PDB file of C-alpha atoms in Angstrom:
ATOM      1  CA  MET A   1     -11.642  90.230 -21.408  1.00 85.00           C
ATOM      2  CA  ARG A   2     -10.072  87.502 -19.275  1.00 90.00           C
ATOM      3  CA  THR A   3      -6.998  85.596 -20.410  1.00 94.00           C
ATOM      4  CA  LYS A   4      -5.325  82.343 -19.537  1.00 95.00           C
ATOM      5  CA  ILE A   5      -1.899  83.596 -20.601  1.00 96.00           C
ATOM      6  CA  ARG A   6      -0.370  83.358 -17.127  1.00 96.00           C
ATOM      7  CA  GLU A   7      -1.765  79.852 -16.606  1.00 95.00           C
ATOM      8  CA  PHE A   8      -0.453  78.514 -19.931  1.00 96.00           C
ATOM      9  CA  ARG A   9       2.811  80.409 -19.577  1.00 96.00           C
ATOM     10  CA  LYS A  10       3.497  78.826 -16.177  1.00 96.00           C
ATOM     11  CA  GLU A  11       2.456  75.444 -17.534  1.00 94.00           C
ATOM     12  CA  GLN A  12       5.124  75.751 -20.213  1.00 93.00           C
ATOM     13  CA  LYS A  13       7.668  77.429 -17.902  1.00 95.00           C
ATOM     14  CA  ILE A  14       7.941  80.566 -20.017  1.00 95.00           C
ATOM     15  CA  THR A  15       8.698  83.926 -18.398  1.00 96.00           C
ATOM     16  CA  GLN A  16       6.904  87.143 -19.318  1.00 97.00           C
ATOM     17  CA  GLU A  17      10.130  88.374 -20.969  1.00 96.00           C
ATOM     18  CA  GLU A  18      10.413  85.218 -23.066  1.00 97.00           C
ATOM     19  CA  LEU A  19       6.805  85.346 -24.227  1.00 97.00           C
ATOM     20  CA  ALA A  20       7.179  89.062 -24.966  1.00 97.00           C
ATOM     21  CA  ALA A  21      10.223  88.339 -27.147  1.00 96.00           C
ATOM     22  CA  MET A  22       8.364  85.543 -28.935  1.00 96.00           C
ATOM     23  CA  VAL A  23       5.481  87.802 -29.951  1.00 97.00           C
ATOM     24  CA  ASP A  24       7.533  91.006 -30.355  1.00 95.00           C
ATOM     25  CA  VAL A  25       6.020  93.154 -27.602  1.00 96.00           C
ATOM     26  CA  THR A  26       7.307  94.506 -24.295  1.00 93.00           C
ATOM     27  CA  ARG A  27       7.125  92.608 -20.998  1.00 95.00           C
ATOM     28  CA  GLN A  28       4.795  95.330 -19.723  1.00 94.00           C
ATOM     29  CA  THR A  29       2.314  94.520 -22.489  1.00 96.00           C
ATOM     30  CA  ILE A  30       2.280  90.837 -21.497  1.00 97.00           C
ATOM     31  CA  ASN A  31       1.786  91.843 -17.863  1.00 96.00           C
ATOM     32  CA  SER A  32      -1.054  94.166 -18.861  1.00 96.00           C
ATOM     33  CA  LEU A  33      -2.704  91.378 -20.863  1.00 96.00           C
ATOM     34  CA  GLU A  34      -2.393  88.939 -17.969  1.00 96.00           C
ATOM     35  CA  GLN A  35      -4.035  91.407 -15.627  1.00 94.00           C
ATOM     36  CA  GLY A  36      -6.869  91.941 -18.099  1.00 92.00           C
ATOM     37  CA  LYS A  37      -6.076  95.651 -18.404  1.00 93.00           C
ATOM     38  CA  TYR A  38      -5.394  95.617 -22.137  1.00 94.00           C
ATOM     39  CA  ASN A  39      -7.364  94.037 -24.982  1.00 94.00           C
ATOM     40  CA  PRO A  40      -4.997  92.904 -27.750  1.00 95.00           C
ATOM     41  CA  SER A  41      -5.446  93.223 -31.486  1.00 96.00           C
ATOM     42  CA  LEU A  42      -6.534  90.108 -33.349  1.00 95.00           C
ATOM     43  CA  GLU A  43      -2.984  89.770 -34.717  1.00 96.00           C
ATOM     44  CA  LEU A  44      -1.397  89.848 -31.253  1.00 97.00           C
ATOM     45  CA  ALA A  45      -4.021  87.468 -29.841  1.00 97.00           C
ATOM     46  CA  TYR A  46      -3.235  85.057 -32.685  1.00 96.00           C
ATOM     47  CA  LYS A  47       0.541  85.326 -32.131  1.00 97.00           C
ATOM     48  CA  ILE A  48       0.168  84.696 -28.378  1.00 97.00           C
ATOM     49  CA  THR A  49      -2.111  81.708 -28.991  1.00 97.00           C
ATOM     50  CA  LYS A  50       0.463  80.188 -31.347  1.00 96.00           C
ATOM     51  CA  ALA A  51       3.365  81.008 -28.995  1.00 96.00           C
ATOM     52  CA  LEU A  52       1.554  79.168 -26.191  1.00 96.00           C
ATOM     53  CA  ASN A  53       0.951  76.189 -28.514  1.00 95.00           C
ATOM     54  CA  LYS A  54      -2.821  76.497 -28.361  1.00 94.00           C
ATOM     55  CA  GLU A  55      -5.191  75.842 -31.227  1.00 92.00           C
ATOM     56  CA  ARG A  56      -7.814  78.546 -30.902  1.00 94.00           C
ATOM     57  CA  ILE A  57      -7.747  82.151 -29.731  1.00 95.00           C
ATOM     58  CA  GLU A  58     -10.779  81.354 -27.537  1.00 94.00           C
ATOM     59  CA  ASP A  59      -8.631  78.871 -25.596  1.00 93.00           C
ATOM     60  CA  VAL A  60      -6.464  81.760 -24.361  1.00 95.00           C
ATOM     61  CA  PHE A  61      -8.759  84.797 -24.452  1.00 94.00           C
ATOM     62  CA  ILE A  62     -12.193  84.616 -22.872  1.00 92.00           C
ATOM     63  CA  MET A  63     -14.826  87.272 -23.517  1.00 86.00           C
ATOM     64  CA  GLU A  64     -16.865  88.069 -20.436  1.00 79.00           C
TER      65      GLU A  64
ATOM     66  CA  MET B   1      26.836 110.240 -39.836  1.00 63.00           C
ATOM     67  CA  ILE B   2      24.661 108.169 -37.535  1.00 76.00           C
ATOM     68  CA  ILE B   3      26.277 106.977 -34.294  1.00 85.00           C
ATOM     69  CA  ALA B   4      23.477 106.470 -31.777  1.00 87.00           C
ATOM     70  CA  LYS B   5      21.630 103.151 -31.776  1.00 89.00           C
ATOM     71  CA  PRO B   6      17.875 102.863 -31.021  1.00 90.00           C
ATOM     72  CA  GLU B   7      18.432 100.115 -28.430  1.00 89.00           C
ATOM     73  CA  TRP B   8      20.373 102.569 -26.267  1.00 92.00           C
ATOM     74  CA  PHE B   9      17.359 104.811 -25.826  1.00 92.00           C
ATOM     75  CA  THR B  10      13.724 104.706 -24.890  1.00 89.00           C
ATOM     76  CA  ARG B  11      10.914 106.993 -25.927  1.00 87.00           C
ATOM     77  CA  ARG B  12      10.419 109.720 -23.344  1.00 87.00           C
ATOM     78  CA  LYS B  13       7.061 109.248 -21.636  1.00 86.00           C
ATOM     79  CA  TYR B  14       7.275 111.685 -18.775  1.00 88.00           C
ATOM     80  CA  GLY B  15       8.618 115.203 -19.078  1.00 85.00           C
ATOM     81  CA  GLY B  16       8.258 116.068 -22.740  1.00 87.00           C
ATOM     82  CA  TRP B  17       9.132 114.601 -26.118  1.00 87.00           C
ATOM     83  CA  GLY B  18      12.213 112.961 -27.565  1.00 85.00           C
ATOM     84  CA  VAL B  19      14.210 110.075 -26.164  1.00 89.00           C
ATOM     85  CA  GLY B  20      15.522 109.108 -22.754  1.00 89.00           C
ATOM     86  CA  ILE B  21      18.603 107.069 -21.873  1.00 90.00           C
ATOM     87  CA  LYS B  22      17.976 103.324 -21.521  1.00 90.00           C
ATOM     88  CA  THR B  23      21.421 101.701 -21.395  1.00 94.00           C
ATOM     89  CA  TRP B  24      24.929 102.705 -20.336  1.00 96.00           C
ATOM     90  CA  GLN B  25      25.866 103.061 -24.026  1.00 94.00           C
ATOM     91  CA  GLY B  26      23.219 105.784 -24.310  1.00 93.00           C
ATOM     92  CA  ALA B  27      24.673 107.570 -21.279  1.00 95.00           C
ATOM     93  CA  VAL B  28      28.186 107.316 -22.769  1.00 95.00           C
ATOM     94  CA  TYR B  29      26.890 108.682 -26.101  1.00 93.00           C
ATOM     95  CA  ILE B  30      25.260 111.715 -24.425  1.00 92.00           C
ATOM     96  CA  ALA B  31      28.313 112.315 -22.232  1.00 95.00           C
ATOM     97  CA  GLY B  32      30.543 112.012 -25.308  1.00 94.00           C
ATOM     98  CA  MET B  33      28.457 114.504 -27.220  1.00 92.00           C
ATOM     99  CA  VAL B  34      28.515 117.037 -24.367  1.00 94.00           C
ATOM    100  CA  ILE B  35      32.284 116.612 -23.851  1.00 95.00           C
ATOM    101  CA  SER B  36      32.908 116.963 -27.609  1.00 93.00           C
ATOM    102  CA  LEU B  37      31.027 120.274 -27.625  1.00 93.00           C
ATOM    103  CA  ILE B  38      32.993 121.570 -24.637  1.00 92.00           C
ATOM    104  CA  VAL B  39      36.305 120.507 -26.271  1.00 91.00           C
ATOM    105  CA  MET B  40      35.383 122.039 -29.634  1.00 89.00           C
ATOM    106  CA  LEU B  41      34.387 125.317 -27.970  1.00 88.00           C
ATOM    107  CA  GLN B  42      37.845 125.488 -26.375  1.00 87.00           C
ATOM    108  CA  PHE B  43      39.393 125.699 -29.846  1.00 84.00           C
ATOM    109  CA  THR B  44      37.205 128.568 -31.045  1.00 81.00           C
ATOM    110  CA  GLY B  45      39.003 131.161 -28.950  1.00 78.00           C
ATOM    111  CA  GLN B  46      37.065 134.316 -28.102  1.00 80.00           C
ATOM    112  CA  SER B  47      35.115 134.519 -31.363  1.00 82.00           C
ATOM    113  CA  THR B  48      31.365 134.499 -30.644  1.00 87.00           C
ATOM    114  CA  GLN B  49      30.602 133.744 -34.296  1.00 89.00           C
ATOM    115  CA  ALA B  50      32.875 130.696 -34.262  1.00 88.00           C
ATOM    116  CA  LYS B  51      31.281 129.495 -31.022  1.00 90.00           C
ATOM    117  CA  LEU B  52      27.802 129.890 -32.565  1.00 92.00           C
ATOM    118  CA  ALA B  53      28.878 128.074 -35.750  1.00 92.00           C
ATOM    119  CA  VAL B  54      30.395 125.152 -33.814  1.00 91.00           C
ATOM    120  CA  THR B  55      27.334 124.898 -31.565  1.00 93.00           C
ATOM    121  CA  GLY B  56      25.062 125.039 -34.637  1.00 94.00           C
ATOM    122  CA  ILE B  57      26.932 122.218 -36.398  1.00 93.00           C
ATOM    123  CA  TRP B  58      27.002 120.179 -33.198  1.00 93.00           C
ATOM    124  CA  MET B  59      23.257 120.730 -32.665  1.00 93.00           C
ATOM    125  CA  THR B  60      22.472 119.721 -36.274  1.00 94.00           C
ATOM    126  CA  PHE B  61      24.491 116.527 -35.893  1.00 91.00           C
ATOM    127  CA  LEU B  62      22.797 115.708 -32.571  1.00 91.00           C
ATOM    128  CA  LEU B  63      19.307 116.361 -33.955  1.00 91.00           C
ATOM    129  CA  ILE B  64      19.903 114.185 -37.048  1.00 92.00           C
ATOM    130  CA  ASP B  65      21.178 111.396 -34.811  1.00 90.00           C
ATOM    131  CA  ILE B  66      18.320 111.659 -32.297  1.00 89.00           C
ATOM    132  CA  PHE B  67      15.650 111.899 -35.016  1.00 90.00           C
ATOM    133  CA  ASP B  68      17.120 108.767 -36.596  1.00 91.00           C
ATOM    134  CA  VAL B  69      16.896 106.987 -33.225  1.00 91.00           C
ATOM    135  CA  MET B  70      13.293 108.176 -32.724  1.00 89.00           C
ATOM    136  CA  TRP B  71      12.366 107.006 -36.222  1.00 90.00           C
ATOM    137  CA  LYS B  72      13.862 103.552 -35.655  1.00 90.00           C
ATOM    138  CA  LEU B  73      12.568 103.042 -32.094  1.00 89.00           C
ATOM    139  CA  LYS B  74      10.021 100.261 -32.197  1.00 87.00           C
ATOM    140  CA  LEU B  75       6.808 100.455 -30.207  1.00 90.00           C
ATOM    141  CA  ASP B  76       4.377  97.600 -29.737  1.00 94.00           C
ATOM    142  CA  GLU B  77       0.631  98.102 -30.261  1.00 96.00           C
ATOM    143  CA  ARG B  78      -0.079  98.967 -26.622  1.00 96.00           C
ATOM    144  CA  GLU B  79       2.738 101.520 -26.514  1.00 93.00           C
ATOM    145  CA  LYS B  80       1.543 103.015 -29.818  1.00 94.00           C
ATOM    146  CA  MET B  81      -1.959 103.370 -28.386  1.00 95.00           C
ATOM    147  CA  HIS B  82      -0.600 105.012 -25.229  1.00 94.00           C
ATOM    148  CA  GLU B  83       1.513 107.402 -27.266  1.00 93.00           C
ATOM    149  CA  ALA B  84      -1.373 108.291 -29.585  1.00 94.00           C
ATOM    150  CA  ILE B  85      -3.692 109.070 -26.657  1.00 96.00           C
ATOM    151  CA  SER B  86      -1.091 111.088 -24.753  1.00 95.00           C
ATOM    152  CA  GLU B  87      -0.130 113.037 -27.908  1.00 94.00           C
ATOM    153  CA  ARG B  88      -3.806 113.784 -28.564  1.00 95.00           C
ATOM    154  CA  ASN B  89      -4.249 115.012 -24.992  1.00 96.00           C
ATOM    155  CA  ALA B  90      -1.118 117.166 -25.311  1.00 95.00           C
ATOM    156  CA  ALA B  91      -2.422 118.596 -28.605  1.00 95.00           C
ATOM    157  CA  TRP B  92      -5.736 119.468 -26.946  1.00 96.00           C
ATOM    158  CA  GLY B  93      -3.964 121.233 -24.093  1.00 96.00           C
ATOM    159  CA  MET B  94      -1.781 123.241 -26.464  1.00 95.00           C
ATOM    160  CA  MET B  95      -4.769 124.063 -28.673  1.00 95.00           C
ATOM    161  CA  ILE B  96      -6.780 125.407 -25.727  1.00 96.00           C
ATOM    162  CA  VAL B  97      -3.868 127.631 -24.671  1.00 96.00           C
ATOM    163  CA  LEU B  98      -3.370 128.856 -28.262  1.00 95.00           C
ATOM    164  CA  VAL B  99      -7.053 129.680 -28.782  1.00 95.00           C
ATOM    165  CA  LEU B 100      -7.185 131.400 -25.407  1.00 96.00           C
ATOM    166  CA  GLY B 101      -4.009 133.357 -26.245  1.00 95.00           C
ATOM    167  CA  ILE B 102      -5.364 134.453 -29.632  1.00 94.00           C
ATOM    168  CA  PHE B 103      -8.673 135.470 -28.057  1.00 95.00           C
ATOM    169  CA  ILE B 104      -6.991 137.536 -25.319  1.00 95.00           C
ATOM    170  CA  GLU B 105      -4.587 139.159 -27.789  1.00 94.00           C
ATOM    171  CA  LEU B 106      -7.350 139.961 -30.269  1.00 93.00           C
ATOM    172  CA  THR B 107      -9.582 141.397 -27.533  1.00 94.00           C
ATOM    173  CA  TYR B 108      -6.752 143.549 -26.208  1.00 94.00           C
ATOM    174  CA  ASN B 109      -5.869 144.799 -29.703  1.00 93.00           C
ATOM    175  CA  VAL B 110      -9.468 145.515 -30.704  1.00 93.00           C
ATOM    176  CA  MET B 111      -9.855 147.578 -27.530  1.00 94.00           C
ATOM    177  CA  ASN B 112      -6.821 149.555 -28.728  1.00 93.00           C
ATOM    178  CA  ASN B 113      -8.377 150.037 -32.176  1.00 90.00           C
ATOM    179  CA  ARG B 114      -6.232 147.628 -34.146  1.00 89.00           C
ATOM    180  CA  VAL B 115      -6.677 144.140 -35.502  1.00 87.00           C
ATOM    181  CA  TYR B 116      -3.603 142.010 -34.959  1.00 89.00           C
ATOM    182  CA  VAL B 117      -2.997 138.357 -34.169  1.00 90.00           C
ATOM    183  CA  ASN B 118       0.435 136.902 -33.533  1.00 92.00           C
ATOM    184  CA  PRO B 119       1.219 135.023 -36.790  1.00 94.00           C
ATOM    185  CA  PHE B 120       3.065 132.248 -34.931  1.00 95.00           C
ATOM    186  CA  MET B 121       0.055 131.518 -32.732  1.00 94.00           C
ATOM    187  CA  ALA B 122      -2.356 131.576 -35.668  1.00 94.00           C
ATOM    188  CA  GLY B 123       0.167 129.622 -37.749  1.00 95.00           C
ATOM    189  CA  ALA B 124       0.474 126.901 -35.108  1.00 95.00           C
ATOM    190  CA  LEU B 125      -3.305 126.443 -35.116  1.00 94.00           C
ATOM    191  CA  ALA B 126      -3.451 126.439 -38.923  1.00 95.00           C
ATOM    192  CA  VAL B 127      -0.632 123.873 -39.188  1.00 96.00           C
ATOM    193  CA  GLY B 128      -2.437 121.731 -36.617  1.00 94.00           C
ATOM    194  CA  VAL B 129      -5.623 121.826 -38.698  1.00 94.00           C
ATOM    195  CA  ILE B 130      -3.715 120.919 -41.888  1.00 97.00           C
ATOM    196  CA  ILE B 131      -1.801 118.054 -40.255  1.00 96.00           C
ATOM    197  CA  LYS B 132      -4.976 116.658 -38.700  1.00 95.00           C
ATOM    198  CA  SER B 133      -6.766 116.780 -42.082  1.00 97.00           C
ATOM    199  CA  ILE B 134      -3.885 115.075 -43.924  1.00 97.00           C
ATOM    200  CA  SER B 135      -3.566 112.443 -41.179  1.00 95.00           C
ATOM    201  CA  ASN B 136      -7.289 111.637 -41.276  1.00 95.00           C
ATOM    202  CA  TYR B 137      -7.284 111.525 -45.083  1.00 96.00           C
ATOM    203  CA  LYS B 138      -4.346 109.098 -45.156  1.00 96.00           C
ATOM    204  CA  LEU B 139      -5.745 106.975 -42.324  1.00 93.00           C
ATOM    205  CA  GLU B 140      -9.159 106.715 -44.015  1.00 95.00           C
ATOM    206  CA  LYS B 141      -7.466 105.760 -47.267  1.00 93.00           C
ATOM    207  CA  ASN B 142      -5.164 103.119 -45.811  1.00 91.00           C
ATOM    208  CA  ASN B 143      -7.204 101.730 -42.924  1.00 82.00           C
TER     209      ASN B 143
END
């Protein structure tokens, strides 16, 4: 799975630490998600989408 | 009495189980605990029994505190997955050694005309089987 987390995060000037705090995970988990190493649960994907002010999960997470 | 705070510690990933120090407060807590034991042992004189009793009380206090920290330490979903996989791998390793140990012991004893298996080794395997069954039952029921 590919994600646009880094792109949207930079767009909104949010650091990995800040996003991690917003969705209640560690910075390492955000880093792992950005690198496409970890596939999140539906709940976490939803939280991240909302934290990045996006409408749909598919806007942030892209299945390949 | 609970003194240690979860935010002072991190779950130990490398080198066993338990918690590792994360912040300076955690280091101060551990140092304080060690110093308190040394100081208390100074007051016990030469009595071995008193030394054992003090160490026992100290150890109980430390374990209660550390277990409380471990219980309250929060893990996110990725960390939980990592922990579950590493614990499973550790359990497999221990199980292989236990089965091998029981097999070697049983073979040796049978060759000496007696049937004996170390109850702790057999017990560890039996407890593992019971805990796995209960865990699966509860997980199936709730998930």
